[in-house]
Coordinates of C-alpha atoms in Angstrom, one line a residue:
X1 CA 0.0 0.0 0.0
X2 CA 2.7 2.9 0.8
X3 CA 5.0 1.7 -2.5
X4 CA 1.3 2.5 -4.4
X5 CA 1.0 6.0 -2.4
X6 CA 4.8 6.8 -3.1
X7 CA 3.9 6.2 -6.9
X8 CA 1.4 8.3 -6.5
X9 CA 3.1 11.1 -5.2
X10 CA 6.4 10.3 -7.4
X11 CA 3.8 10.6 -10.8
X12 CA 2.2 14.1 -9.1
X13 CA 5.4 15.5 -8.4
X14 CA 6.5 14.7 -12.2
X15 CA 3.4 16.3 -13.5
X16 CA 3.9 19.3 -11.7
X17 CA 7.6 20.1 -12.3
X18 CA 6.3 19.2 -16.2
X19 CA 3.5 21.9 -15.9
X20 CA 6.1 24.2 -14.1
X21 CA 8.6 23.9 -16.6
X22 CA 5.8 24.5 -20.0
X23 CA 4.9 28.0 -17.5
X24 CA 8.5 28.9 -17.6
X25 CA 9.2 28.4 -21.1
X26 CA 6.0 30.0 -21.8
X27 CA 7.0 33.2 -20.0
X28 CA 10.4 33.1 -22.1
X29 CA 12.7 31.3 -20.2
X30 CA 12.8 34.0 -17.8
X31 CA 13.5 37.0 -19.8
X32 CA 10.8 39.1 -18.3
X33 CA 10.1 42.5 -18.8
X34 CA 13.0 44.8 -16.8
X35 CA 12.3 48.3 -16.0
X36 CA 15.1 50.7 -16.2
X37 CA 15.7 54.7 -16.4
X38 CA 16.8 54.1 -20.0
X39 CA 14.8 51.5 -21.8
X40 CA 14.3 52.4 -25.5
X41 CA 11.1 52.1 -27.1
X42 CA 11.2 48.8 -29.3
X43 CA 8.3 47.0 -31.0
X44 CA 8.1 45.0 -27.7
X45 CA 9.0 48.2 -24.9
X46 CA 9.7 47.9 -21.7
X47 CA 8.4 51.1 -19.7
X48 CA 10.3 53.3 -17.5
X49 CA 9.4 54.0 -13.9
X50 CA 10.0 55.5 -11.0
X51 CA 10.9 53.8 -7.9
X52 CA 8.7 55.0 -4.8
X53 CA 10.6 55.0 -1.1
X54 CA 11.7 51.1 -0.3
X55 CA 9.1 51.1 2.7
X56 CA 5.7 51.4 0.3
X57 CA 4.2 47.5 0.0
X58 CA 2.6 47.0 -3.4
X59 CA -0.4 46.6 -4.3
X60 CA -3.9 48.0 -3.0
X61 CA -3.2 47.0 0.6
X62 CA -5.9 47.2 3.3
X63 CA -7.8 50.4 4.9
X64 CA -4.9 52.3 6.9
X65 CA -2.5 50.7 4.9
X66 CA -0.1 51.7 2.4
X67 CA -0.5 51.3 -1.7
X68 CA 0.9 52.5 -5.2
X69 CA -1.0 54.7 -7.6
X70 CA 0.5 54.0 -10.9
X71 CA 0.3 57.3 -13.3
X72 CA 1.1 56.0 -17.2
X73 CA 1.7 58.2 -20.3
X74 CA 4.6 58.6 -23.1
X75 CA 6.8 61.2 -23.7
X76 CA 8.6 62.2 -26.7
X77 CA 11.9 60.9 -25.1
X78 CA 13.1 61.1 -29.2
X79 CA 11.7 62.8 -31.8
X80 CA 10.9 66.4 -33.5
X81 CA 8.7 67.5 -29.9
X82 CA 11.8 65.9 -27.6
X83 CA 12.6 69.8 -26.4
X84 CA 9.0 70.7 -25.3
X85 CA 8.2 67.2 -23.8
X86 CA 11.3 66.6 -21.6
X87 CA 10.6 69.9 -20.3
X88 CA 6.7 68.3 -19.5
X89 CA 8.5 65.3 -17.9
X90 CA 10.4 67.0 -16.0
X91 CA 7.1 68.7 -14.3
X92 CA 5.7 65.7 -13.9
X93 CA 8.9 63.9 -12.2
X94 CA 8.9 66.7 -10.0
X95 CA 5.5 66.5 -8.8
X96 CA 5.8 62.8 -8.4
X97 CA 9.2 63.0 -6.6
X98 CA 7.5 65.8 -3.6
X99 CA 4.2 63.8 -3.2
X100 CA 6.3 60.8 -2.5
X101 CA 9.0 62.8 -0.2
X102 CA 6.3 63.9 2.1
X103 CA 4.7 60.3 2.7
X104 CA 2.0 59.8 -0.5
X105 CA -1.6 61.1 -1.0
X106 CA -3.8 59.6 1.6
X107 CA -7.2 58.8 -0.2
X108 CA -10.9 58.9 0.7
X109 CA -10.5 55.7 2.5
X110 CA -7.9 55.8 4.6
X111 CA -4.7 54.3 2.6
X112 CA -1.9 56.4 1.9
X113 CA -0.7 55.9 -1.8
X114 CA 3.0 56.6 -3.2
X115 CA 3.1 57.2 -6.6
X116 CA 5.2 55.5 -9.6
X117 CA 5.4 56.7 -12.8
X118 CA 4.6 54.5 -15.7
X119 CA 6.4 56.3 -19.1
X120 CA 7.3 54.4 -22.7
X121 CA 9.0 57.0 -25.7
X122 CA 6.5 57.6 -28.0
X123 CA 9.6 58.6 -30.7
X124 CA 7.2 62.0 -31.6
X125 CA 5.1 59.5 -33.3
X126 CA 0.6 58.7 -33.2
X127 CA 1.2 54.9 -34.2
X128 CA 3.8 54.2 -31.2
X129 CA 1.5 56.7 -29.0
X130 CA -2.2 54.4 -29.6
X131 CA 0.0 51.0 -29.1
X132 CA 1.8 52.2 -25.9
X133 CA -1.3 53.3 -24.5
X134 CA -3.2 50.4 -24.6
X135 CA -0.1 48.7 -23.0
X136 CA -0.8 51.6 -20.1
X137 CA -4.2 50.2 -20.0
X138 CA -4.0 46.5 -20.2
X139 CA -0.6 45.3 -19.3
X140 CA 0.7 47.8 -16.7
X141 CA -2.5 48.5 -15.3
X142 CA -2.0 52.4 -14.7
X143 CA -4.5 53.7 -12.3
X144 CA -4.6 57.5 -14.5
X145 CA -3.4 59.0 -17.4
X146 CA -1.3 61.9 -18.2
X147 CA -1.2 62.7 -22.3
X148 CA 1.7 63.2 -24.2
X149 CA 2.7 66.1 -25.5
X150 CA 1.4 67.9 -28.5
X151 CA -2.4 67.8 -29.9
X152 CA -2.0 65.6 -32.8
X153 CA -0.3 62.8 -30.2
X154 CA -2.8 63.4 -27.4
X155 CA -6.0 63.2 -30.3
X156 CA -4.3 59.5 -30.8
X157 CA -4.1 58.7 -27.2
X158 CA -7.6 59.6 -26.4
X159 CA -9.3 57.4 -29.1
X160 CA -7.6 54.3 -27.0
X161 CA -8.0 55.8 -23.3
X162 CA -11.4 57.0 -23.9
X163 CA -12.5 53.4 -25.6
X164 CA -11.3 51.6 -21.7
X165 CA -13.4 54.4 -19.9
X166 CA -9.8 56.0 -18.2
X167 CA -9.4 59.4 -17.1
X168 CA -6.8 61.2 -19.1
X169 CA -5.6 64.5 -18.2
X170 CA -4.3 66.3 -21.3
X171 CA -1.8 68.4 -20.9
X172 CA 0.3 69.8 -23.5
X173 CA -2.5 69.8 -25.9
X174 CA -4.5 72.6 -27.3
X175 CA -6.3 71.6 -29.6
X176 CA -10.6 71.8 -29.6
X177 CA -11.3 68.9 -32.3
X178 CA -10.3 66.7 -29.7
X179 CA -13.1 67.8 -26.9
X180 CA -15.6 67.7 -30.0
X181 CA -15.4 63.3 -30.2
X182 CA -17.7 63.0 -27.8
X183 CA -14.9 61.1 -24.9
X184 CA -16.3 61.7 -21.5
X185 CA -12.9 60.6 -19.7
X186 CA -10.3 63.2 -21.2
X187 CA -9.7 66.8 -19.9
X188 CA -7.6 69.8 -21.3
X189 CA -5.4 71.7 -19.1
X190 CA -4.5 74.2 -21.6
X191 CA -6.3 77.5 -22.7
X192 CA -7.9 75.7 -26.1
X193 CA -6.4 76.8 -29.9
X194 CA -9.8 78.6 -30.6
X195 CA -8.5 80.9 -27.8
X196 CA -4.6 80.5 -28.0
X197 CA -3.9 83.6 -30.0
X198 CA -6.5 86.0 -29.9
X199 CA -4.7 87.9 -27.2
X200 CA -2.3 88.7 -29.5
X201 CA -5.0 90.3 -31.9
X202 CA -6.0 92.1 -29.0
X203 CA -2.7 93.8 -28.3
X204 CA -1.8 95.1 -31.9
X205 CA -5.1 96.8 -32.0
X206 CA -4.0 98.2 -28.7
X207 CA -0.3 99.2 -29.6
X208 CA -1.3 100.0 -33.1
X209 CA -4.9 100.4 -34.5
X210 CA -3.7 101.3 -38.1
X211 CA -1.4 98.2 -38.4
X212 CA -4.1 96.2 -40.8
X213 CA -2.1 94.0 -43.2
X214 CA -1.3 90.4 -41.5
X215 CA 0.7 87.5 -43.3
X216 CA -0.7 83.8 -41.4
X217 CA 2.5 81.1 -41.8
X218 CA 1.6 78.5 -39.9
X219 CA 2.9 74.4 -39.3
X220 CA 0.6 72.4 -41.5
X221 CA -0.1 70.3 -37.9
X222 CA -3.5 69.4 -36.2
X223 CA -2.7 72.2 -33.5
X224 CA -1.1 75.0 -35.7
X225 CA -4.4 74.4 -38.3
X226 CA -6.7 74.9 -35.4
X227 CA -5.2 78.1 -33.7
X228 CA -4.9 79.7 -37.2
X229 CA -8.3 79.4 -38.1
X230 CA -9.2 80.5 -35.0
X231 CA -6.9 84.1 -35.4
X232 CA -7.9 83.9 -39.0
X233 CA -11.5 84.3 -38.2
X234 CA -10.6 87.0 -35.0
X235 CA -8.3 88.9 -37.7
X236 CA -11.0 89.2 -40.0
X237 CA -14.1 89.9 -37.5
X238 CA -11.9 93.0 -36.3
X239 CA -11.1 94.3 -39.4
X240 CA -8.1 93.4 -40.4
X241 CA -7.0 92.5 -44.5
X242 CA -5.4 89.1 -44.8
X243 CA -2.6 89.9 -47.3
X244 CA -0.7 86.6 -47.3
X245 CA -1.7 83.0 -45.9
X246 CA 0.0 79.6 -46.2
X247 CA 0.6 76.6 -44.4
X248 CA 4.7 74.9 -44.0
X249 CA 5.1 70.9 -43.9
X250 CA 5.8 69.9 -40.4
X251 CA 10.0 69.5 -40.0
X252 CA 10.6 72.7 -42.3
X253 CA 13.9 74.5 -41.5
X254 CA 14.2 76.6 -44.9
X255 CA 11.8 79.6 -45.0
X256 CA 13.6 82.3 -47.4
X257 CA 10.5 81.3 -50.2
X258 CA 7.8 82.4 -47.6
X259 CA 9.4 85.0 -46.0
X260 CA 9.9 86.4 -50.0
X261 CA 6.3 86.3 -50.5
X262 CA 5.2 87.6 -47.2
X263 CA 7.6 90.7 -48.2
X264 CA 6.1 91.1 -51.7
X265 CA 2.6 91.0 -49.9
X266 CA 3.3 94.2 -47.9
X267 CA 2.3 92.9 -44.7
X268 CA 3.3 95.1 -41.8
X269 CA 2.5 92.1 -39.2
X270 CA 3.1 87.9 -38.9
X271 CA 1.2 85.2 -36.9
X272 CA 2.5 82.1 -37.3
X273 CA 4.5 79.0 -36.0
X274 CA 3.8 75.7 -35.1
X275 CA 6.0 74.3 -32.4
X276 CA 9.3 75.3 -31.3
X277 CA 12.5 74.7 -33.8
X278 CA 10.7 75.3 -36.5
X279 CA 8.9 79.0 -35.0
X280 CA 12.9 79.4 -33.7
X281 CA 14.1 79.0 -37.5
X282 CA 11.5 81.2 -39.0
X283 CA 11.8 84.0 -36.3
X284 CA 15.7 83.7 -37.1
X285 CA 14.7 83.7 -40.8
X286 CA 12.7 87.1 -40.7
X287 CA 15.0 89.0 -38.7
X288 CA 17.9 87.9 -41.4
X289 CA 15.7 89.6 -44.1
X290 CA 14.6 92.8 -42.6
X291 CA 11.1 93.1 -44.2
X292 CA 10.7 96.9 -45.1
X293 CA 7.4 98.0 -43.2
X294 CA 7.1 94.8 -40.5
X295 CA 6.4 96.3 -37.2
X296 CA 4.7 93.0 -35.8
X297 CA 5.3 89.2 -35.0
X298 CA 3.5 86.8 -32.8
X299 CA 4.6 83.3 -33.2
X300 CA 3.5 80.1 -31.6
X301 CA 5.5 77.9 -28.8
X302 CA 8.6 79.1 -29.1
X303 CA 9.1 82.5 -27.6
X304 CA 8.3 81.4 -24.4
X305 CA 10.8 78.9 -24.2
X306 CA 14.1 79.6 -22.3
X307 CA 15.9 78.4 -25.3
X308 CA 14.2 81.0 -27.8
X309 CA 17.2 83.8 -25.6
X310 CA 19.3 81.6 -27.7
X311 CA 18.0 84.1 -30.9
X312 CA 20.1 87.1 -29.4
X313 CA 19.3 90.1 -31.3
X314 CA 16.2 88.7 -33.5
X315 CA 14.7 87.7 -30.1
X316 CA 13.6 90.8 -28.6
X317 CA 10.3 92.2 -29.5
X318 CA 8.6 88.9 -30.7
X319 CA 5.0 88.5 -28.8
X320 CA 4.6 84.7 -28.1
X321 CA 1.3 83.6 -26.2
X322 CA 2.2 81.7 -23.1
X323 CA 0.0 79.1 -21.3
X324 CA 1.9 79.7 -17.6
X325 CA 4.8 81.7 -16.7
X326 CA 6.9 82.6 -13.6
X327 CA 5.5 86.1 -13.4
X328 CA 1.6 84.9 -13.3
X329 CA -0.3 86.4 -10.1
X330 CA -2.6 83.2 -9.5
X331 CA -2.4 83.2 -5.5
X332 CA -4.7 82.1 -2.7
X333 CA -6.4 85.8 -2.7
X334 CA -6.8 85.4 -6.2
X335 CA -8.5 82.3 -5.7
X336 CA -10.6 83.8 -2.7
X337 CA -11.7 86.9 -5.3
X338 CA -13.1 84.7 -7.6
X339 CA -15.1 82.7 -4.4
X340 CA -13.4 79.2 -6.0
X341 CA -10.6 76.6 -4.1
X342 CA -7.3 76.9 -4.2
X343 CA -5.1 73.5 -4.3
X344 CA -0.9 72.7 -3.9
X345 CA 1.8 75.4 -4.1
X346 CA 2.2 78.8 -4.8
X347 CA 3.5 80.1 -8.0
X348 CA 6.8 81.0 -5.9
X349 CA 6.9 77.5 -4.3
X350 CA 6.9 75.8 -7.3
X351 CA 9.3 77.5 -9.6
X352 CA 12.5 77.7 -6.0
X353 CA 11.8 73.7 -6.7
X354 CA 11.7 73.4 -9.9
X355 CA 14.7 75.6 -9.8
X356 CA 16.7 74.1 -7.2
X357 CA 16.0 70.2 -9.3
X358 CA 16.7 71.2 -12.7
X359 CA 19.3 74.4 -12.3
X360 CA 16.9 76.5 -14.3
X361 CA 13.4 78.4 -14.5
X362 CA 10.5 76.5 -16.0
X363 CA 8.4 77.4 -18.7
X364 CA 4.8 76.6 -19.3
X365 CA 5.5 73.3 -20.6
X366 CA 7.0 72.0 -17.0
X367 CA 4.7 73.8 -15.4
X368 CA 2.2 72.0 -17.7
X369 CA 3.5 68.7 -16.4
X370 CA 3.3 69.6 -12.6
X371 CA -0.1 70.6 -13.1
X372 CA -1.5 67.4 -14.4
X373 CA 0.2 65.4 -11.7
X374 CA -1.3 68.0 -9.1
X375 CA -4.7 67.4 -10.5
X376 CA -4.5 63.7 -10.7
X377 CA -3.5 64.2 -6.4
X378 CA -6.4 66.3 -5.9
X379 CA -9.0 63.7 -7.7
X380 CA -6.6 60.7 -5.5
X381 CA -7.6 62.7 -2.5
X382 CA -11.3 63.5 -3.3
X383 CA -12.4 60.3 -5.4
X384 CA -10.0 58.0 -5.0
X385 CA -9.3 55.0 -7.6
X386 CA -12.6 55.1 -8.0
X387 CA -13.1 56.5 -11.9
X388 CA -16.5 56.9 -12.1
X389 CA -16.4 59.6 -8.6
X390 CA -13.4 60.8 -10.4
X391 CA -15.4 62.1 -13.4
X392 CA -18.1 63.1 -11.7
X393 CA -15.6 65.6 -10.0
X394 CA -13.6 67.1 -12.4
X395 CA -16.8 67.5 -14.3
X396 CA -18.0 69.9 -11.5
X397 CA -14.6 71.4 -10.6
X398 CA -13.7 75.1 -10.7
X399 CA -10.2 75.3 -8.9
X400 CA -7.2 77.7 -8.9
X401 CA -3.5 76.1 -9.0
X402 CA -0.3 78.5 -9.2
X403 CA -1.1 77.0 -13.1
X404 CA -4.0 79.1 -12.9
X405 CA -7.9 78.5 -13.3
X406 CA -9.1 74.9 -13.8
X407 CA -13.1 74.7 -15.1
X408 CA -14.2 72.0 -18.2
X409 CA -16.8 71.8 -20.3
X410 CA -18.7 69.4 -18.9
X411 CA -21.6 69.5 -22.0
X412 CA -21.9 66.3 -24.5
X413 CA -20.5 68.6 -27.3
X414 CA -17.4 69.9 -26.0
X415 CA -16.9 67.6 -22.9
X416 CA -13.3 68.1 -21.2
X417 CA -12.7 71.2 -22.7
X418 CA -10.7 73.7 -21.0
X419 CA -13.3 77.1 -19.9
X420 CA -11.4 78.4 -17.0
X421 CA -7.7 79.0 -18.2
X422 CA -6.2 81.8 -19.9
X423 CA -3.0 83.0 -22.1
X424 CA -0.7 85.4 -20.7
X425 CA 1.7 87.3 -23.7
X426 CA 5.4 87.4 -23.4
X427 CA 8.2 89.4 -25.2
X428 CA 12.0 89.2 -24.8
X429 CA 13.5 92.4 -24.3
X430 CA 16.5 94.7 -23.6
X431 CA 17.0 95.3 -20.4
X432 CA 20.7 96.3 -18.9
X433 CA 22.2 94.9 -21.6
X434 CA 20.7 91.5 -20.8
X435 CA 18.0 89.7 -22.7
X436 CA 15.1 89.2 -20.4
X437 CA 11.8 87.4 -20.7
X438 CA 8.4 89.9 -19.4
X439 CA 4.7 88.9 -19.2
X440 CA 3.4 92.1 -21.5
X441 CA 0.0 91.4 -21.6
X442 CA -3.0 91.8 -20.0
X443 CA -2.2 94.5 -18.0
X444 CA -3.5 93.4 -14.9
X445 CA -0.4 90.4 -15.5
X446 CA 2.1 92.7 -17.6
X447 CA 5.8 92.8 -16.1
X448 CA 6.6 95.6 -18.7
X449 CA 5.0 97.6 -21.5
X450 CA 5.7 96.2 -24.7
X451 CA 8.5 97.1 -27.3
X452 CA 6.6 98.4 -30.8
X453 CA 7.3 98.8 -33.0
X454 CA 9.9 95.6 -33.4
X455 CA 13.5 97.4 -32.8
X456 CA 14.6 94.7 -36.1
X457 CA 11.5 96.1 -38.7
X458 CA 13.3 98.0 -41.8

């Protein structure tokens, strides 16, 4: 009887090192998926994450307890938008890094969550964005979503998060076309395209009521398109003649046959631009050819970017809309004025540590990034991981960040929309000798008066 039970065991015990062994070649021999600061994007990625404070325990964990939020999104770690989105990581990292220094977020029911960050390379690129993101969704099993950066990348991420019912918090994306799908899970953080520019508009009529003949040279992208129809139609309902208009191919670095025509048009002001190298090469482009009678240029992105100093001379009078910079007034009182909540740091508080982590002062697109990642904390501490309370909140909200005023549309036409936020205008100028960045407009945020007509205008 015990040599039949000894059988019996011996044939279990062969079974079950059979199955084990079939699991582990089914797995890959053990070549699972590594996460490291540097993985590349591949056809089969392995993500980047953070790494929250040894003491956290994975996992939900009980009431009281300790847990993980994982945040997931891609950023152009490669790629034509590389500058604008590392400077969006970097906001993001930041956030992520000071929620975790100071214990986690504690949510509704009692645990207190750190955070890890969950990030592929999206190479600049809508095909690797749609495949990554479902890989957010299904394998890594991201708790929220941050976009990536630019409009055409974020429209591709929100077909996929949308479809799986997961909050997405654009940021870095401007464009309207996106809030007009019909998604009920994605909201914009930035002042929309239909309203990017129009403050610009608004302050050559101001400097110069007789300056009426604009040239529109804008990127032939999803964003550029939608802010220059939007200033198109502005331009025209205020009066002004539209003596030139074209559209450049995405990646253009040679503009001399443009900039030709725009001269041979007679127009005395520019809007234009798409992101930033290519509105830094056309910026450099106009002040090489000293258009006889331009007094004017507004251009998109890249004038509010540190890097745009970089210019010199053809810098200083260009008027670039900004989404957030280090001079905005948003404060508690501010808040308190407008009888709405004010959440996280204060303009100051954030730019000393941004500062004091990355040796320089952050532009709108880092601040970008630390505003999503504050919002996502907010909605951990309000709602939860619970998405359906999270939507029901931000679809109510009206809040006041040192990123400034946070309201959606929460309508089935425009749902997610960004209502609340607004552009501030920048120009470099002269100042001792030194080439200094100043909010110019409105006036109730202006550092400066503005510089008209442009000190480089034949």
């Amino acid at each position: 009887m015990a040599s039949r039970t000894g059988l019996i065991i011996t044939s279990i015990i062969i079974i079950l090192v059979i199955i084990g062994a079939a699991y582990y070649l089914a797995k890959g021999g053990g070549k699972g998926t590594t996460t490291t600061s540097s993985a590349p994007a591949t056809s089969t990625p392995s993500p980047t994450t953070s790494t929250p404070p040894a003491t956290t325990t994975s996992g939900a964990g009980g009431a009281g307890g300790e847990c993980i939020v994982k945040i997931g999104f891609t950023a152009s770690l490669t790629g034509k938008l590389q500058k604008e989105s590392a400077e969006q990581l970097n906001g993001i990292k930041l956030w992520e890094e000071q929620v975790n220094s100071k214990g986690g977020v504690k949510l509704p029911d009692g645990r207190v969550c750190k955070i890890k960050l969950v990030y592929y390379d999206d190479e600049s690129k809508s095909a690797r964005v749609q495949e990554l993101y479902q890989k957010l969704i299904t394998s890594d099993k991201v708790d929220y979503l941050i976009s990536p950066y630019s409009s055409g990348l974020t429209a591709a991420a929100a077909a996929v998060t949308d479809s799986y019912h997961k909050i997405m918090i654009a940021t870095g994306a401007a464009s309207d076309s996106i809030f007009t799908k019909g998604y009920q899970y994605v909201y914009q953080l930035y002042t929309p395209a239909s309203r990017y520019m129009t403050p610009t508009v608004d302050l050559l009529m101001k400097l110069d009521p007789n300056n009426k003949k604009v040239a529109l040279l804008f990127e032939n992208s999803k964003f550029a398109k939608s802010v220059a129809a939007a200033t198109k139609k502005y331009l025209e309902e205020k009066g002004f003649q539209i003596v030139y208009e074209d559209y450049y191919p995405p990646g253009t670095t040679e503009f001399s046959t443009y900039i030709a025509k725009i001269a041979s048009s007679g127009a005395t002001a520019v809007f234009g631009g798409g992101h930033f190298q290519d509105g830094f090469n056309l910026v450099k482009q106009l002040y090489d050819a000293k258009i006889k009678g331009l007094k004017y240029v507004a251009i998109l992105v890249a004038p509010p970017e540190p890097a745009f100093a970089e210019l010199g001379d053809a810098a200083v009078g260009v008027i670039g809309p900004s989404q957030w910079e280090p001079g905005v007034k948003y404060s508690p009182d501010a808040a308190k004025k407008l009888g709405i909540e004010w959440y996280g740091p204060t303009v100051e508080e954030f730019v000393k540590a941004y500062e004091a982590k990355y040796g320089h002062t952050p532009g709108y697109h880092a601040a970008g990034g630390y505003a999503a990642g504050l919002l996502i904390q907010y909605i951990l501490e309000h709602a939860g991981l619970d998405t359906e309370k999270a939507k029901q909140l931000l679809d109510n909200l009206d809040l006041m960040t040192f990123w400034g005023h946070i309201k959606f549309d929460n309508t089935p036409e425009k749902h997610g929309l960004q209502i609340g936020h607004s552009m501030v205008l920048v120009q470099w100028q002269k100042q001792g000798g030194k080439l200094v960045k100043v909010i110019v407009y409105p006036e109730e945020a202006a550092e400066a008066e503005p510089v008209y007509p442009l000190p480089w205008g034949s």
